[in-house]
PDB file of C-alpha atoms in Angstrom:
ATOM      1  CA  MET I   1      72.814 119.331 115.605  1.00  0.00           C
ATOM      2  CA  THR I   2      72.027 115.635 115.191  1.00  0.00           C
ATOM      3  CA  LEU I   3      75.129 113.709 114.238  1.00  0.00           C
ATOM      4  CA  ALA I   4      76.137 110.052 114.472  1.00  0.00           C
ATOM      5  CA  ILE I   5      78.568 110.894 117.267  1.00  0.00           C
ATOM      6  CA  GLU I   6      79.631 107.360 118.151  1.00  0.00           C
ATOM      7  CA  LEU I   7      80.343 106.500 114.519  1.00  0.00           C
ATOM      8  CA  LEU I   8      82.376 109.667 114.090  1.00  0.00           C
ATOM      9  CA  GLU I   9      84.348 109.066 117.289  1.00  0.00           C
ATOM     10  CA  GLN I  10      85.051 105.404 116.541  1.00  0.00           C
ATOM     11  CA  SER I  11      86.155 106.044 112.978  1.00  0.00           C
ATOM     12  CA  PHE I  12      88.378 108.936 114.019  1.00  0.00           C
ATOM     13  CA  ASP I  13      89.992 106.697 116.648  1.00  0.00           C
ATOM     14  CA  GLN I  14      90.978 104.413 113.760  1.00  0.00           C
ATOM     15  CA  ILE I  15      92.671 107.352 112.004  1.00  0.00           C
ATOM     16  CA  LYS I  16      94.636 108.623 115.017  1.00  0.00           C
ATOM     17  CA  PRO I  17      97.547 106.143 114.767  1.00  0.00           C
ATOM     18  CA  GLN I  18      98.113 107.389 111.206  1.00  0.00           C
ATOM     19  CA  ALA I  19      97.197 111.012 111.855  1.00  0.00           C
ATOM     20  CA  THR I  20     100.293 112.552 110.281  1.00  0.00           C
ATOM     21  CA  GLU I  21      99.921 110.471 107.118  1.00  0.00           C
ATOM     22  CA  PHE I  22      96.197 111.269 107.055  1.00  0.00           C
ATOM     23  CA  ALA I  23      96.815 115.026 107.139  1.00  0.00           C
ATOM     24  CA  GLU I  24      99.511 114.793 104.483  1.00  0.00           C
ATOM     25  CA  ARG I  25      97.256 112.725 102.221  1.00  0.00           C
ATOM     26  CA  PHE I  26      94.333 115.115 102.773  1.00  0.00           C
ATOM     27  CA  TYR I  27      96.340 118.004 101.331  1.00  0.00           C
ATOM     28  CA  GLY I  28      97.583 115.744  98.542  1.00  0.00           C
ATOM     29  CA  ASN I  29      93.983 114.904  97.657  1.00  0.00           C
ATOM     30  CA  LEU I  30      92.930 118.539  97.924  1.00  0.00           C
ATOM     31  CA  PHE I  31      95.697 119.782  95.627  1.00  0.00           C
ATOM     32  CA  GLU I  32      95.453 116.905  93.136  1.00  0.00           C
ATOM     33  CA  GLY I  33      91.722 117.408  92.724  1.00  0.00           C
ATOM     34  CA  ASN I  34      91.798 121.209  92.900  1.00  0.00           C
ATOM     35  CA  PRO I  35      95.160 122.608  91.807  1.00  0.00           C
ATOM     36  CA  GLU I  36      93.685 126.115  91.843  1.00  0.00           C
ATOM     37  CA  VAL I  37      93.617 126.125  95.672  1.00  0.00           C
ATOM     38  CA  ARG I  38      97.326 125.375  96.025  1.00  0.00           C
ATOM     39  CA  SER I  39      98.094 129.097  95.734  1.00  0.00           C
ATOM     40  CA  LEU I  40      96.161 129.704  98.980  1.00  0.00           C
ATOM     41  CA  PHE I  41      98.912 127.747 100.742  1.00  0.00           C
ATOM     42  CA  ALA I  42     101.876 129.249  98.873  1.00  0.00           C
ATOM     43  CA  ARG I  43     103.244 130.902 102.005  1.00  0.00           C
ATOM     44  CA  SER I  44     102.239 128.131 104.388  1.00  0.00           C
ATOM     45  CA  ASP I  45     104.532 125.796 106.229  1.00  0.00           C
ATOM     46  CA  MET I  46     102.713 122.632 105.155  1.00  0.00           C
ATOM     47  CA  ALA I  47     103.904 120.591 108.148  1.00  0.00           C
ATOM     48  CA  ALA I  48     102.428 123.257 110.433  1.00  0.00           C
ATOM     49  CA  GLN I  49      99.285 123.395 108.285  1.00  0.00           C
ATOM     50  CA  GLN I  50      98.860 119.632 108.556  1.00  0.00           C
ATOM     51  CA  GLN I  51      99.257 119.876 112.328  1.00  0.00           C
ATOM     52  CA  LYS I  52      96.560 122.576 112.456  1.00  0.00           C
ATOM     53  CA  LEU I  53      94.218 120.328 110.482  1.00  0.00           C
ATOM     54  CA  LEU I  54      94.808 117.473 112.917  1.00  0.00           C
ATOM     55  CA  GLU I  55      94.350 119.721 115.930  1.00  0.00           C
ATOM     56  CA  SER I  56      91.075 121.002 114.485  1.00  0.00           C
ATOM     57  CA  LEU I  57      89.812 117.483 113.790  1.00  0.00           C
ATOM     58  CA  VAL I  58      90.787 116.291 117.269  1.00  0.00           C
ATOM     59  CA  PHE I  59      89.089 119.322 118.821  1.00  0.00           C
ATOM     60  CA  VAL I  60      85.880 118.847 116.840  1.00  0.00           C
ATOM     61  CA  VAL I  61      85.597 115.116 117.436  1.00  0.00           C
ATOM     62  CA  SER I  62      86.479 115.555 121.123  1.00  0.00           C
ATOM     63  CA  ASN I  63      83.724 118.137 121.492  1.00  0.00           C
ATOM     64  CA  LEU I  64      80.905 116.486 119.552  1.00  0.00           C
ATOM     65  CA  ARG I  65      79.197 115.899 122.896  1.00  0.00           C
ATOM     66  CA  ASN I  66      79.894 119.487 123.979  1.00  0.00           C
ATOM     67  CA  PRO I  67      78.361 121.449 121.098  1.00  0.00           C
ATOM     68  CA  GLU I  68      78.312 124.882 122.759  1.00  0.00           C
ATOM     69  CA  VAL I  69      82.116 124.823 122.980  1.00  0.00           C
ATOM     70  CA  MET I  70      82.545 123.417 119.489  1.00  0.00           C
ATOM     71  CA  VAL I  71      80.115 125.819 117.808  1.00  0.00           C
ATOM     72  CA  LYS I  72      81.880 128.916 119.124  1.00  0.00           C
ATOM     73  CA  ALA I  73      85.324 127.615 118.140  1.00  0.00           C
ATOM     74  CA  VAL I  74      84.237 126.508 114.661  1.00  0.00           C
ATOM     75  CA  ARG I  75      82.604 129.866 113.942  1.00  0.00           C
ATOM     76  CA  GLY I  76      85.870 131.525 114.999  1.00  0.00           C
ATOM     77  CA  LEU I  77      87.757 129.222 112.645  1.00  0.00           C
ATOM     78  CA  GLY I  78      85.483 130.369 109.825  1.00  0.00           C
ATOM     79  CA  THR I  79      86.187 134.006 110.666  1.00  0.00           C
ATOM     80  CA  ARG I  80      89.956 133.367 110.529  1.00  0.00           C
ATOM     81  CA  HIS I  81      89.695 131.504 107.220  1.00  0.00           C
ATOM     82  CA  VAL I  82      88.262 134.605 105.515  1.00  0.00           C
ATOM     83  CA  LYS I  83      91.590 136.327 106.232  1.00  0.00           C
ATOM     84  CA  TYR I  84      93.377 133.513 104.387  1.00  0.00           C
ATOM     85  CA  GLY I  85      91.349 134.083 101.218  1.00  0.00           C
ATOM     86  CA  ILE I  86      88.947 131.189 101.730  1.00  0.00           C
ATOM     87  CA  VAL I  87      85.581 131.735 100.045  1.00  0.00           C
ATOM     88  CA  PRO I  88      82.360 129.697 100.327  1.00  0.00           C
ATOM     89  CA  GLU I  89      83.118 127.897  97.055  1.00  0.00           C
ATOM     90  CA  HIS I  90      86.186 126.303  98.664  1.00  0.00           C
ATOM     91  CA  TYR I  91      84.202 124.456 101.331  1.00  0.00           C
ATOM     92  CA  PRO I  92      82.806 121.701  99.068  1.00  0.00           C
ATOM     93  CA  LEU I  93      86.307 121.090  97.664  1.00  0.00           C
ATOM     94  CA  VAL I  94      87.701 120.615 101.156  1.00  0.00           C
ATOM     95  CA  GLY I  95      84.781 118.384 102.128  1.00  0.00           C
ATOM     96  CA  ALA I  96      85.279 116.146  99.110  1.00  0.00           C
ATOM     97  CA  ALA I  97      89.015 115.819  99.825  1.00  0.00           C
ATOM     98  CA  LEU I  98      88.302 115.056 103.487  1.00  0.00           C
ATOM     99  CA  LEU I  99      85.779 112.325 102.673  1.00  0.00           C
ATOM    100  CA  GLN I 100      88.111 110.880 100.033  1.00  0.00           C
ATOM    101  CA  THR I 101      90.930 110.732 102.587  1.00  0.00           C
ATOM    102  CA  PHE I 102      88.738 109.042 105.189  1.00  0.00           C
ATOM    103  CA  ALA I 103      87.681 106.493 102.567  1.00  0.00           C
ATOM    104  CA  GLU I 104      91.310 105.781 101.650  1.00  0.00           C
ATOM    105  CA  PHE I 105      92.392 105.301 105.266  1.00  0.00           C
ATOM    106  CA  LEU I 106      89.373 103.399 106.553  1.00  0.00           C
ATOM    107  CA  GLN I 107      89.081 101.208 103.440  1.00  0.00           C
ATOM    108  CA  GLU I 108      86.620  98.353 104.124  1.00  0.00           C
ATOM    109  CA  ASP I 109      85.390 100.130 107.251  1.00  0.00           C
ATOM    110  CA  TRP I 110      84.242 103.074 105.087  1.00  0.00           C
ATOM    111  CA  THR I 111      80.597 102.071 104.826  1.00  0.00           C
ATOM    112  CA  PRO I 112      77.783 104.081 103.257  1.00  0.00           C
ATOM    113  CA  GLU I 113      76.537 104.783 106.801  1.00  0.00           C
ATOM    114  CA  LEU I 114      79.932 106.131 107.869  1.00  0.00           C
ATOM    115  CA  ALA I 115      80.283 108.161 104.678  1.00  0.00           C
ATOM    116  CA  ALA I 116      76.880 109.715 105.353  1.00  0.00           C
ATOM    117  CA  ALA I 117      77.858 110.436 108.988  1.00  0.00           C
ATOM    118  CA  TRP I 118      81.043 112.263 107.971  1.00  0.00           C
ATOM    119  CA  ALA I 119      79.277 114.088 105.134  1.00  0.00           C
ATOM    120  CA  ALA I 120      76.627 115.313 107.604  1.00  0.00           C
ATOM    121  CA  ALA I 121      79.291 116.325 110.117  1.00  0.00           C
ATOM    122  CA  TYR I 122      81.228 118.245 107.476  1.00  0.00           C
ATOM    123  CA  ALA I 123      78.048 119.944 106.240  1.00  0.00           C
ATOM    124  CA  THR I 124      77.302 121.058 109.799  1.00  0.00           C
ATOM    125  CA  LEU I 125      80.855 122.257 110.422  1.00  0.00           C
ATOM    126  CA  SER I 126      81.124 124.119 107.141  1.00  0.00           C
ATOM    127  CA  ALA I 127      77.778 125.818 107.787  1.00  0.00           C
ATOM    128  CA  LEU I 128      79.088 126.961 111.172  1.00  0.00           C
ATOM    129  CA  MET I 129      82.334 128.175 109.602  1.00  0.00           C
ATOM    130  CA  LEU I 130      80.346 130.095 107.017  1.00  0.00           C
ATOM    131  CA  GLU I 131      78.395 131.749 109.839  1.00  0.00           C
ATOM    132  CA  GLY I 132      81.743 132.909 111.200  1.00  0.00           C
ATOM    133  CA  ASP I 133      82.698 133.915 107.690  1.00  0.00           C
ATOM    134  CA  ALA I 134      79.681 136.222 107.567  1.00  0.00           C
ATOM    135  CA  ALA I 135      80.472 137.773 110.956  1.00  0.00           C
TER     136      ALA I 135
END
């Protein structure tokens, strides 16, 4: 896994002070762009769901330099998501909403290089989740 770790860490540090708003906006972007996925969260406590998203992002970014720990956890996350009705076709929708939310929050700091770094990171993570999905 070759990722732009420093770029990812630095940009995520910029998000942390607004983490709650970031998570809320992520789901807003996801549902606005893909109303068909809203039903997957019909029984979810969205505040708790937003907290889980933040915890997952913090875990991943904190473990970019410790891939063996991250890989196992992310595969497990993929396995759990199957139980929630998540299918492979949902992953690109989530990725697009995530990148859109980063762009909104980072504004002028959202450079093509940073966009590419987060897109590569998400591609890697979703591939790992899909491996867990197949398990």
